[in-house]
Tab-separated table of C-alpha atoms in Angstrom:
chain	number	residue	atom	x	y	z
A	1	LYS	CA	-5.911	-8.978	-19.422
A	2	TYR	CA	-3.096	-7.227	-21.327
A	3	PRO	CA	-3.693	-7.422	-25.107
A	4	ALA	CA	-0.485	-5.610	-26.122
A	5	PRO	CA	2.143	-8.383	-25.616
A	6	PRO	CA	0.410	-10.888	-27.958
A	7	ALA	CA	-0.017	-8.089	-30.502
A	8	ILE	CA	3.707	-7.297	-30.321
A	9	LEU	CA	4.518	-10.951	-30.975
A	10	GLU	CA	2.139	-10.937	-33.925
A	11	CYS	CA	3.979	-7.922	-35.404
A	12	VAL	CA	7.340	-9.635	-34.968
A	13	ARG	CA	6.069	-12.891	-36.494
A	14	THR	CA	4.637	-11.087	-39.519
A	15	GLY	CA	7.851	-9.126	-40.016
A	16	LEU	CA	9.996	-12.248	-39.862
A	17	GLU	CA	7.766	-14.285	-42.143
A	18	SER	CA	6.588	-11.655	-44.649
A	19	GLY	CA	9.109	-8.842	-44.431
A	20	HIS	CA	9.430	-5.378	-42.903
A	21	VAL	CA	6.686	-3.706	-44.958
A	22	ALA	CA	4.087	-6.331	-44.026
A	23	GLY	CA	5.198	-6.251	-40.370
A	24	SER	CA	4.897	-2.465	-40.249
A	25	LYS	CA	1.409	-2.622	-41.765
A	26	VAL	CA	0.248	-5.085	-39.096
A	27	GLU	CA	1.902	-2.918	-36.435
A	28	ARG	CA	-0.074	0.160	-37.555
A	29	GLU	CA	-3.348	-1.762	-37.620
A	30	LEU	CA	-2.872	-3.394	-34.218
A	31	PHE	CA	-1.665	-0.163	-32.618
A	32	GLY	CA	-4.860	1.554	-33.754
A	33	LYS	CA	-6.988	-1.232	-32.293
A	34	LEU	CA	-5.071	-1.309	-29.007
A	35	ALA	CA	-5.324	2.459	-28.557
A	36	THR	CA	-9.105	2.179	-28.429
A	37	THR	CA	-9.309	-0.696	-25.925
A	38	PRO	CA	-10.637	-0.134	-22.365
A	39	GLU	CA	-7.315	-1.461	-21.043
A	40	SER	CA	-5.445	1.287	-22.886
A	41	ALA	CA	-7.799	3.978	-21.573
A	42	ALA	CA	-7.520	2.677	-18.011
A	43	MET	CA	-3.728	2.439	-18.038
A	44	ARG	CA	-3.252	5.805	-19.734
A	45	GLY	CA	-5.582	7.381	-17.211
A	46	THR	CA	-3.914	5.974	-14.102
A	47	LEU	CA	-0.377	4.929	-15.045
A	48	PHE	CA	0.369	7.937	-17.249
A	49	PHE	CA	-1.834	10.873	-16.252
A	50	GLY	CA	-2.183	9.701	-12.648
A	51	MET	CA	1.534	9.157	-12.109
A	52	ASN	CA	2.397	12.477	-13.730
A	53	ALA	CA	-0.122	14.273	-11.520
A	54	ALA	CA	1.272	12.536	-8.426
A	55	LYS	CA	4.775	13.761	-9.261
A	56	LYS	CA	3.652	17.400	-9.058
A	57	ASN	CA	3.664	18.927	-5.600
A	58	SER	CA	0.092	19.952	-4.828
A	59	TYR	CA	1.342	22.051	-1.874
A	60	GLY	CA	3.549	24.232	-4.048
A	61	GLN	CA	7.220	24.670	-4.886
A	62	VAL	CA	9.858	23.997	-2.220
A	63	ASP	CA	12.856	26.328	-2.211
A	64	ASP	CA	14.554	25.142	0.995
A	65	LYS	CA	14.769	21.441	0.217
A	66	VAL	CA	15.492	18.678	2.742
A	67	GLN	CA	19.166	17.709	2.443
A	68	THR	CA	19.663	15.470	5.498
A	69	ILE	CA	17.175	12.854	6.689
A	70	ALA	CA	17.542	11.036	9.998
A	71	VAL	CA	15.874	7.611	9.963
A	72	LEU	CA	15.017	6.036	13.309
A	73	GLY	CA	14.983	2.246	13.182
A	74	ALA	CA	17.137	0.150	10.855
A	75	GLY	CA	14.597	-2.627	10.342
A	76	LEU	CA	12.955	-3.570	7.052
A	77	MET	CA	11.092	-0.257	6.707
A	78	GLY	CA	13.809	2.026	8.095
A	79	ALA	CA	16.541	0.482	5.961
A	80	GLY	CA	14.286	0.712	2.904
A	81	ILE	CA	13.583	4.411	3.516
A	82	ALA	CA	17.313	5.014	4.016
A	83	GLU	CA	18.136	3.208	0.762
A	84	VAL	CA	15.669	5.088	-1.473
A	85	SER	CA	16.828	8.385	0.067
A	86	ALA	CA	20.553	7.697	-0.320
A	87	ALA	CA	19.948	6.567	-3.913
A	88	LYS	CA	18.686	10.096	-4.706
A	89	ASP	CA	21.703	11.819	-3.160
A	90	ILE	CA	20.051	12.657	0.155
A	91	ARG	CA	22.327	12.380	3.189
A	92	VAL	CA	20.934	9.777	5.597
A	93	LEU	CA	21.544	9.305	9.319
A	94	LEU	CA	20.415	5.735	10.040
A	95	LYS	CA	20.043	5.099	13.763
A	96	ASP	CA	19.154	1.986	15.745
A	97	LYS	CA	19.442	1.142	19.424
A	98	ASP	CA	22.518	-1.102	19.028
A	99	MET	CA	25.058	-2.380	16.495
A	100	ARG	CA	23.146	-5.619	15.971
A	101	GLY	CA	20.052	-3.792	14.718
A	102	LEU	CA	22.072	-1.241	12.747
A	103	SER	CA	24.200	-3.920	11.068
A	104	LYS	CA	21.115	-5.751	9.808
A	105	GLY	CA	19.825	-2.569	8.185
A	106	GLU	CA	23.183	-1.642	6.670
A	107	SER	CA	23.616	-5.199	5.359
A	108	MET	CA	20.203	-5.075	3.700
A	109	ILE	CA	21.082	-1.823	1.933
A	110	SER	CA	24.482	-3.184	0.902
A	111	ARG	CA	22.968	-6.403	-0.510
A	112	ASN	CA	20.324	-4.539	-2.498
A	113	LEU	CA	22.863	-2.145	-4.009
A	114	ALA	CA	25.269	-5.012	-4.745
A	115	LYS	CA	22.544	-6.767	-6.753
A	116	LYS	CA	21.960	-3.618	-8.791
A	117	LEU	CA	25.703	-3.272	-9.363
A	118	LYS	CA	25.933	-6.882	-10.541
A	119	LYS	CA	23.058	-6.319	-12.978
A	120	LYS	CA	24.807	-3.128	-14.188
A	121	ARG	CA	21.926	-0.946	-13.082
A	122	LEU	CA	24.512	1.049	-11.138
A	123	SER	CA	28.087	2.016	-11.875
A	124	ALA	CA	30.754	1.292	-9.260
A	125	TYR	CA	30.904	5.045	-8.529
A	126	GLN	CA	27.126	5.290	-8.008
A	127	HIS	CA	27.163	2.216	-5.778
A	128	ASP	CA	29.944	3.593	-3.579
A	129	LYS	CA	28.388	7.068	-3.425
A	130	MET	CA	25.016	5.681	-2.285
A	131	LEU	CA	26.653	3.644	0.472
A	132	ALA	CA	28.661	6.694	1.546
A	133	ASN	CA	25.418	8.699	1.835
A	134	VAL	CA	24.311	6.491	4.761
A	135	ILE	CA	25.862	7.231	8.164
A	136	GLY	CA	25.166	4.538	10.754
A	137	LEU	CA	24.534	5.578	14.373
A	138	THR	CA	23.500	3.841	17.600
A	139	ASP	CA	22.098	4.964	20.945
A	140	ASP	CA	25.416	4.413	22.712
A	141	LYS	CA	27.274	6.732	20.323
A	142	ALA	CA	27.192	10.188	21.889
A	143	SER	CA	27.885	11.671	18.477
A	144	TRP	CA	24.361	10.930	17.277
A	145	HIS	CA	23.101	14.081	19.012
A	146	ARG	CA	25.574	16.188	17.019
A	147	HIS	CA	24.574	14.505	13.744
A	148	PHE	CA	20.849	14.849	14.430
A	149	SER	CA	21.290	18.549	15.230
A	150	GLN	CA	21.943	18.982	11.493
A	151	ALA	CA	18.908	17.011	10.299
A	152	ASP	CA	16.211	18.657	8.175
A	153	MET	CA	13.789	15.773	8.648
A	154	VAL	CA	13.429	12.799	10.979
A	155	ILE	CA	11.466	9.776	9.740
A	156	GLU	CA	10.691	7.310	12.502
A	157	ALA	CA	10.094	3.668	11.586
A	158	VAL	CA	9.856	2.144	15.050
A	159	PHE	CA	7.366	-0.091	16.860
A	160	GLU	CA	3.664	0.680	16.290
A	161	GLU	CA	2.889	1.743	19.837
A	162	MET	CA	1.620	5.246	20.670
A	163	SER	CA	3.734	5.543	23.834
A	164	VAL	CA	6.852	4.762	21.772
A	165	LYS	CA	5.895	7.361	19.159
A	166	HIS	CA	5.360	9.973	21.900
A	167	LYS	CA	8.743	9.189	23.421
A	168	ILE	CA	10.373	9.639	19.990
A	169	VAL	CA	8.686	13.015	19.399
A	170	ARG	CA	9.727	14.369	22.817
A	171	GLU	CA	13.296	13.118	22.451
A	172	MET	CA	13.731	14.405	18.909
A	173	GLU	CA	12.447	17.897	19.685
A	174	GLU	CA	15.202	18.257	22.287
A	175	VAL	CA	17.906	17.416	19.730
A	176	VAL	CA	16.897	18.500	16.216
A	177	PRO	CA	16.672	22.102	14.918
A	178	GLU	CA	13.381	23.951	15.469
A	179	SER	CA	12.683	23.817	11.739
A	180	CYS	CA	13.210	20.043	11.526
A	181	ILE	CA	10.243	17.961	10.329
A	182	ILE	CA	9.299	14.899	12.367
A	183	ALA	CA	7.595	12.342	10.125
A	184	SER	CA	6.016	9.081	11.245
A	185	ASN	CA	5.955	6.008	9.042
A	186	THR	CA	3.006	4.595	11.001
A	187	SER	CA	0.506	2.589	8.992
A	188	THR	CA	-2.335	2.866	11.503
A	189	LEU	CA	-1.801	5.350	14.356
A	190	PRO	CA	-3.425	8.830	14.164
A	191	ILE	CA	-0.895	11.513	13.247
A	192	GLY	CA	-2.769	14.127	15.299
A	193	GLU	CA	-2.430	11.965	18.405
A	194	ILE	CA	1.283	11.434	17.742
A	195	ALA	CA	1.663	15.217	17.428
A	196	SER	CA	-0.342	15.895	20.612
A	197	VAL	CA	2.813	15.791	22.793
A	198	ALA	CA	4.897	17.938	20.440
A	199	LYS	CA	6.119	21.422	21.276
A	200	ARG	CA	6.044	22.151	17.557
A	201	PRO	CA	3.040	20.124	16.265
A	202	GLN	CA	3.104	22.064	13.001
A	203	ASN	CA	6.291	20.145	12.126
A	204	VAL	CA	4.739	16.684	12.563
A	205	VAL	CA	3.418	14.790	9.525
A	206	GLY	CA	2.714	11.217	8.464
A	207	MET	CA	4.706	9.558	5.674
A	208	HIS	CA	3.337	6.060	5.121
A	209	TYR	CA	5.666	3.959	2.965
A	210	PHE	CA	4.729	0.501	1.712
A	211	SER	CA	6.835	-2.637	2.133
A	212	PRO	CA	9.267	-3.389	0.622
A	213	VAL	CA	10.106	0.313	0.340
A	214	ASP	CA	12.618	-0.090	-2.493
A	215	LYS	CA	9.988	-1.817	-4.669
A	216	MET	CA	6.573	-0.416	-3.693
A	217	PRO	CA	6.114	2.962	-5.424
A	218	LEU	CA	3.365	4.559	-3.304
A	219	LEU	CA	3.793	7.073	-0.486
A	220	GLU	CA	0.855	8.443	1.500
A	221	VAL	CA	1.579	11.863	3.036
A	222	ILE	CA	-0.766	12.475	5.973
A	223	PRO	CA	-0.996	15.939	7.545
A	224	HIS	CA	-2.928	16.339	10.793
A	225	SER	CA	-5.102	19.410	11.365
A	226	GLY	CA	-2.150	21.448	12.659
A	227	THR	CA	0.538	20.467	10.139
A	228	SER	CA	1.854	23.516	8.280
A	229	LYS	CA	1.549	23.779	4.512
A	230	GLU	CA	5.335	24.212	4.256
A	231	VAL	CA	5.924	20.915	6.081
A	232	CYS	CA	3.430	19.156	3.792
A	233	ALA	CA	5.178	20.586	0.738
A	234	LYS	CA	8.572	19.391	1.958
A	235	ALA	CA	7.255	15.910	2.795
A	236	VAL	CA	5.740	15.538	-0.683
A	237	ASP	CA	8.940	16.897	-2.243
A	238	VAL	CA	11.042	14.304	-0.397
A	239	GLY	CA	8.745	11.538	-1.616
A	240	ILE	CA	8.936	12.720	-5.225
A	241	ARG	CA	12.738	12.934	-5.016
A	242	GLN	CA	12.818	9.389	-3.602
A	243	GLY	CA	11.049	8.261	-6.762
A	244	LYS	CA	7.712	7.705	-5.068
A	245	THR	CA	4.226	8.254	-6.436
A	246	VAL	CA	2.743	10.511	-3.749
A	247	ILE	CA	-0.845	11.091	-2.676
A	248	ALA	CA	-1.999	13.315	0.185
A	249	VAL	CA	-4.439	11.621	2.549
A	250	LYS	CA	-6.596	12.780	5.469
A	251	ASP	CA	-5.599	11.751	9.005
A	252	VAL	CA	-8.130	8.982	9.710
A	253	PRO	CA	-7.724	5.355	10.870
A	254	GLY	CA	-6.149	3.345	8.050
A	255	PHE	CA	-5.533	6.505	5.983
A	256	TYR	CA	-6.617	5.521	2.438
A	257	VAL	CA	-5.088	2.239	1.271
A	258	ASN	CA	-5.408	0.325	4.561
A	259	ARG	CA	-8.892	1.768	5.082
A	260	CYS	CA	-9.952	0.120	1.804
A	261	LEU	CA	-7.987	-3.038	2.537
A	262	GLY	CA	-9.801	-3.619	5.862
A	263	PRO	CA	-13.272	-4.442	4.450
A	264	PHE	CA	-11.631	-6.367	1.587
A	265	LEU	CA	-9.778	-8.638	4.065
A	266	ALA	CA	-12.885	-8.879	6.273
A	267	GLU	CA	-14.815	-10.232	3.293
A	268	ALA	CA	-12.041	-12.740	2.500
A	269	VAL	CA	-12.248	-14.015	6.109
A	270	SER	CA	-16.053	-14.032	5.900
A	271	LEU	CA	-15.958	-16.220	2.788
A	272	LEU	CA	-13.494	-18.579	4.484
A	273	GLN	CA	-15.810	-18.889	7.464
A	274	GLN	CA	-18.695	-19.626	5.101
A	275	GLY	CA	-16.800	-22.607	3.714
A	276	ALA	CA	-15.080	-21.177	0.624
A	277	ASP	CA	-11.845	-22.962	-0.272
A	278	PRO	CA	-8.755	-20.762	0.425
A	279	LEU	CA	-7.316	-21.816	-2.927
A	280	ASP	CA	-10.513	-20.735	-4.708
A	281	ILE	CA	-10.419	-17.357	-2.942
A	282	ASN	CA	-6.836	-16.851	-4.102
A	283	ALA	CA	-7.547	-18.058	-7.640
A	284	SER	CA	-10.615	-15.828	-7.910
A	285	LEU	CA	-8.581	-12.694	-7.234
A	286	THR	CA	-5.681	-13.604	-9.530
A	287	LYS	CA	-8.254	-14.375	-12.230
A	288	PHE	CA	-9.757	-10.918	-11.607
A	289	GLY	CA	-6.278	-9.452	-12.154
A	290	PHE	CA	-4.584	-9.107	-8.753
A	291	MET	CA	-0.948	-10.169	-8.426
A	292	VAL	CA	-1.744	-12.418	-5.445
A	293	GLY	CA	-4.875	-13.734	-3.763
A	294	GLY	CA	-6.354	-12.300	-0.586
A	295	ILE	CA	-5.259	-15.229	1.594
A	296	THR	CA	-1.684	-15.081	0.293
A	297	LEU	CA	-1.712	-11.297	0.765
A	298	ALA	CA	-2.584	-11.713	4.466
A	299	ASP	CA	0.248	-14.238	4.858
A	300	GLU	CA	2.737	-12.010	3.046
A	301	VAL	CA	1.831	-8.897	5.026
A	302	GLY	CA	1.811	-10.958	8.225
A	303	LEU	CA	-1.301	-11.967	10.135
A	304	ASP	CA	-0.091	-9.930	13.113
A	305	VAL	CA	-0.021	-6.813	10.926
A	306	THR	CA	-3.325	-7.802	9.287
A	307	SER	CA	-4.916	-8.137	12.725
A	308	HIS	CA	-3.579	-4.729	13.725
A	309	VAL	CA	-4.902	-3.108	10.535
A	310	VAL	CA	-8.424	-4.561	10.735
A	311	ASN	CA	-8.800	-3.981	14.485
A	312	ASN	CA	-7.749	-0.360	14.007
A	313	LEU	CA	-10.774	0.163	11.738
A	314	ILE	CA	-13.391	-1.350	14.032
A	315	GLY	CA	-15.553	1.184	15.868
A	316	GLU	CA	-18.346	3.682	15.411
A	317	GLN	CA	-18.681	5.822	12.301
A	318	PRO	CA	-17.670	8.325	11.026
A	319	LYS	CA	-14.140	8.016	12.454
A	320	PHE	CA	-14.142	4.218	12.194
A	321	LEU	CA	-15.961	2.018	9.698
A	322	GLY	CA	-18.773	0.639	11.847
A	323	VAL	CA	-20.969	-1.814	9.943
A	324	ARG	CA	-18.597	-1.676	6.956
A	325	MET	CA	-16.157	-3.916	8.900
A	326	GLU	CA	-18.812	-6.498	9.759
A	327	GLY	CA	-19.535	-9.886	8.189
A	328	ALA	CA	-16.689	-11.951	9.671
A	329	ASP	CA	-15.484	-13.067	13.080
A	330	LEU	CA	-12.115	-11.319	12.886
A	331	SER	CA	-10.974	-12.824	16.195
A	332	MET	CA	-9.994	-15.813	14.035
A	333	ILE	CA	-6.947	-13.863	12.856
A	334	GLU	CA	-5.936	-13.223	16.463
A	335	ALA	CA	-6.342	-16.945	17.188
A	336	MET	CA	-3.989	-17.692	14.296
A	337	VAL	CA	-1.414	-15.245	15.654
A	338	LYS	CA	-1.669	-16.700	19.173
A	339	ALA	CA	-1.030	-20.160	17.718
A	340	GLY	CA	2.166	-18.833	16.119
A	341	PHE	CA	0.821	-18.814	12.562
A	342	VAL	CA	1.841	-15.294	11.536
A	343	GLY	CA	2.425	-15.961	7.838
A	344	ARG	CA	5.484	-16.395	5.674
A	345	LYS	CA	7.827	-14.732	8.182
A	346	SER	CA	7.006	-17.361	10.847
A	347	GLY	CA	7.042	-20.293	8.412
A	348	LYS	CA	3.316	-20.910	8.650
A	349	GLY	CA	0.121	-18.919	8.216
A	350	PHE	CA	-2.834	-20.005	6.146
A	351	PHE	CA	-0.181	-21.714	4.039
A	352	ASP	CA	2.898	-23.739	5.054
A	353	TYR	CA	6.164	-22.099	3.944
A	354	THR	CA	8.597	-24.478	5.672
A	355	ASP	CA	9.629	-26.152	2.401
A	356	ASP	CA	11.594	-23.473	0.532
A	357	LYS	CA	11.747	-25.611	-2.616
A	358	ALA	CA	7.972	-26.054	-2.949
A	359	LYS	CA	6.680	-23.765	-5.707
A	360	LYS	CA	3.068	-24.174	-4.584
A	361	LYS	CA	2.833	-23.796	-0.841
A	362	PRO	CA	0.384	-26.276	0.735
A	363	ILE	CA	-2.437	-25.172	3.021
A	364	ASN	CA	-1.472	-25.325	6.689
A	365	PRO	CA	-3.690	-28.134	8.141
A	366	GLU	CA	-3.399	-26.626	11.626
A	367	ALA	CA	-4.841	-23.367	10.294
A	368	LEU	CA	-7.804	-25.326	8.908
A	369	LYS	CA	-8.431	-26.721	12.407
A	370	ILE	CA	-8.640	-23.169	13.766
A	371	LEU	CA	-10.906	-22.179	10.866
A	372	LYS	CA	-13.367	-24.956	11.826
A	373	ASP	CA	-13.926	-23.273	15.185
A	374	PHE	CA	-15.066	-20.116	13.389
A	375	GLN	CA	-17.325	-21.606	10.709
A	376	HIS	CA	-20.535	-19.649	10.118
A	377	PRO	CA	-23.491	-21.628	11.509
A	378	THR	CA	-25.906	-20.921	8.642
A	379	LYS	CA	-24.323	-19.203	5.640
A	380	SER	CA	-22.431	-21.114	2.951
A	381	ALA	CA	-20.188	-19.815	0.165
A	382	LYS	CA	-19.301	-23.276	-1.162
A	383	GLY	CA	-21.523	-22.882	-4.217
A	384	LEU	CA	-20.104	-19.516	-5.301
A	385	SER	CA	-18.116	-19.323	-8.535
A	386	GLN	CA	-14.670	-17.723	-8.613
A	387	ASP	CA	-16.186	-14.677	-10.327
A	388	GLN	CA	-18.711	-14.302	-7.489
A	389	LEU	CA	-16.035	-14.712	-4.811
A	390	ALA	CA	-13.863	-12.022	-6.410
A	391	GLU	CA	-16.791	-9.679	-6.945
A	392	GLN	CA	-17.823	-9.741	-3.277
A	393	MET	CA	-14.297	-8.910	-2.080
A	394	VAL	CA	-13.657	-6.271	-4.747
A	395	LEU	CA	-17.006	-4.549	-4.192
A	396	ARG	CA	-16.165	-4.042	-0.526
A	397	PHE	CA	-12.781	-2.554	-1.445
A	398	VAL	CA	-14.361	-0.290	-4.063
A	399	SER	CA	-17.203	0.741	-1.764
A	400	GLU	CA	-14.723	1.925	0.871
A	401	ALA	CA	-12.707	3.798	-1.761
A	402	ILE	CA	-15.879	5.683	-2.710
A	403	HIS	CA	-16.577	6.430	0.969
A	404	CYS	CA	-13.034	7.857	1.190
A	405	LEU	CA	-13.726	10.216	-1.719
A	406	GLU	CA	-17.126	11.130	-0.270
A	407	ASP	CA	-15.580	11.933	3.131
A	408	GLY	CA	-12.664	13.945	1.731
A	409	ILE	CA	-10.028	11.400	2.808
A	410	ILE	CA	-8.664	11.560	-0.735
A	411	SER	CA	-9.013	14.647	-2.911
A	412	SER	CA	-9.971	12.998	-6.195
A	413	ALA	CA	-10.967	9.758	-7.909
A	414	LEU	CA	-7.599	9.895	-9.698
A	415	ASP	CA	-5.745	9.854	-6.354
A	416	GLY	CA	-7.920	6.923	-5.308
A	417	ASP	CA	-7.027	4.961	-8.425
A	418	VAL	CA	-3.319	5.764	-8.091
A	419	GLY	CA	-3.316	4.748	-4.420
A	420	ALA	CA	-5.056	1.427	-5.084
A	421	VAL	CA	-2.924	0.462	-8.098
A	422	PHE	CA	0.420	1.414	-6.559
A	423	GLY	CA	-0.435	0.555	-2.944
A	424	VAL	CA	-2.075	-2.885	-3.221
A	425	ALA	CA	-1.650	-3.662	-6.936
A	426	PHE	CA	-5.321	-3.238	-7.853
A	427	PRO	CA	-5.283	-4.575	-11.448
A	428	PRO	CA	-3.592	-1.836	-13.529
A	429	PHE	CA	-5.457	-2.834	-16.703
A	430	LEU	CA	-8.669	-1.891	-14.873
A	431	GLY	CA	-7.194	1.485	-13.894
A	432	GLY	CA	-8.195	1.364	-10.218
A	433	PRO	CA	-11.474	1.145	-8.271
A	434	PHE	CA	-13.036	4.302	-9.722
A	435	ARG	CA	-12.217	3.515	-13.348
A	436	TRP	CA	-13.528	-0.026	-12.791
A	437	ILE	CA	-16.833	1.423	-11.553
A	438	ASP	CA	-16.923	3.732	-14.582
A	439	LYS	CA	-16.348	0.702	-16.820
A	440	ILE	CA	-19.144	-1.476	-15.434
A	441	GLY	CA	-21.374	1.558	-14.774
A	442	PRO	CA	-22.357	3.089	-11.405
A	443	SER	CA	-25.944	1.819	-11.775
A	444	VAL	CA	-24.701	-1.760	-12.312
A	445	ALA	CA	-22.456	-1.448	-9.246
A	446	VAL	CA	-25.429	-0.235	-7.195
A	447	GLU	CA	-27.523	-3.203	-8.345
A	448	LYS	CA	-24.779	-5.650	-7.378
A	449	MET	CA	-24.257	-4.045	-3.958
A	450	GLU	CA	-27.964	-3.873	-3.170
A	451	ALA	CA	-28.436	-7.535	-4.106
A	452	LEU	CA	-25.613	-8.535	-1.731
A	453	GLN	CA	-26.954	-6.160	0.927
A	454	LYS	CA	-30.267	-8.064	0.961
A	455	VAL	CA	-28.457	-11.362	1.571
A	456	HIS	CA	-25.554	-10.375	3.811
A	457	GLY	CA	-26.352	-7.014	5.407
A	458	ASP	CA	-25.455	-3.335	5.367
A	459	MET	CA	-21.719	-3.882	4.913
A	460	PHE	CA	-22.664	-4.021	1.202
A	461	ALA	CA	-24.860	-0.888	1.255
A	462	PRO	CA	-23.883	1.358	-1.692
A	463	PRO	CA	-22.270	4.681	-0.706
A	464	LYS	CA	-24.309	7.854	-1.124
A	465	LEU	CA	-21.876	9.226	-3.740
A	466	LEU	CA	-22.246	6.084	-5.861
A	467	LEU	CA	-26.036	6.353	-5.667
A	468	GLU	CA	-25.803	9.973	-6.856
A	469	HIS	CA	-23.671	8.986	-9.859
A	470	ALA	CA	-26.037	6.119	-10.687
A	471	LYS	CA	-29.077	8.421	-10.517
A	472	ALA	CA	-27.432	11.135	-12.656
A	473	GLY	CA	-25.877	8.664	-15.103
A	474	THR	CA	-22.444	10.232	-14.558
A	475	LYS	CA	-18.989	8.717	-14.075
A	476	PHE	CA	-16.214	9.429	-11.574
A	477	HIS	CA	-13.812	10.344	-14.394
A	478	SER	CA	-14.776	12.769	-17.128
A	479	GLN	CA	-12.335	11.171	-19.593
């Protein structure tokens, strides 16, 4: 998948065995060969040009930069947002409802920074300064109102419930300055609906971080129809300063990354219900180039979150995905959650995580019992190869990415590739969904989708934009 590391070892071996001149000669030859590989083109296109483009603010220069960010909720996401902000010398007001919740968030930040200090990635001064940038507050501290009155931006990372988001917006607008931005870290709820109760809806924007925040590089900035350009510019600027790779996304269910992930996960469930082995589904995707398999991904994200994401995409087009979310009985995921099998965080999901020492986690036999109740009565995927399993899941992801470009949810194929690689670790050596389509050819992709459409239904129907590229013989990327 990555031809450079073996080539580097070959250069070193030649240098050690035959001397510096011979090693340098092999290095020149191999470098020339590597520079012309499809992997090099894909990674230069997305990891270099794409990342550089994402670090430029498409909304324009920001003169009045955000200096103080208030973060609501000191859980995994809130603490992560606080950490990446404090690390870039942004003053952070981290607030939770009580000391118990706040202490967990502060401890997480402290542990993460201590690890970096131990590995000498931080000096003692930098470590102490970052910790000092975070001011902990709780609901019962009257002083939080005074602190929040100085905030330039509030980022809420609280429970995914619209009524809770509305309560936050109303409460914050009574406390923060009129110019203060209110950003939601929601992964599914419409930003326009969150802003519907605001007195100053132009100040409301979505900022969707990915977990864990300190490790996942992507940030989706989601303006609703009434968000001001200045607020968008400041939100993107904050993300860039936090070290994030930022893409702007339209306010639709799932935004971009989760919108693509929905059909992908639906297909993984569909294959399970057609009798495919969970281990084969995982192995097929890691063989394709993903870091983890689709079943492990669902467990890691949490089946409760997975259920929330997929259910949020079900409904009539064009707002929702309609037939593009069909093919599986997704109530199986809800049945798993009801049985207490939420994934790694609960100890059991599709796999059993109760033995911390086990390197390979065994399949949860109780999950298999639930799966039997949802087996497809006629279709079977037992005879499919790993390549076929991966192709069916990846084609549904890629198809939705193309729909997103077609519908203006993302502004370019480059943004789509960046979002997929940095949001869900779409194989970097393939460059992202659009560069992968360019590699195999739009006409080949259409043939594959149409063949699957005949067998399984319209969830595999090729998007109109893909058909246009196939007909014209053009690619999504010009270079």
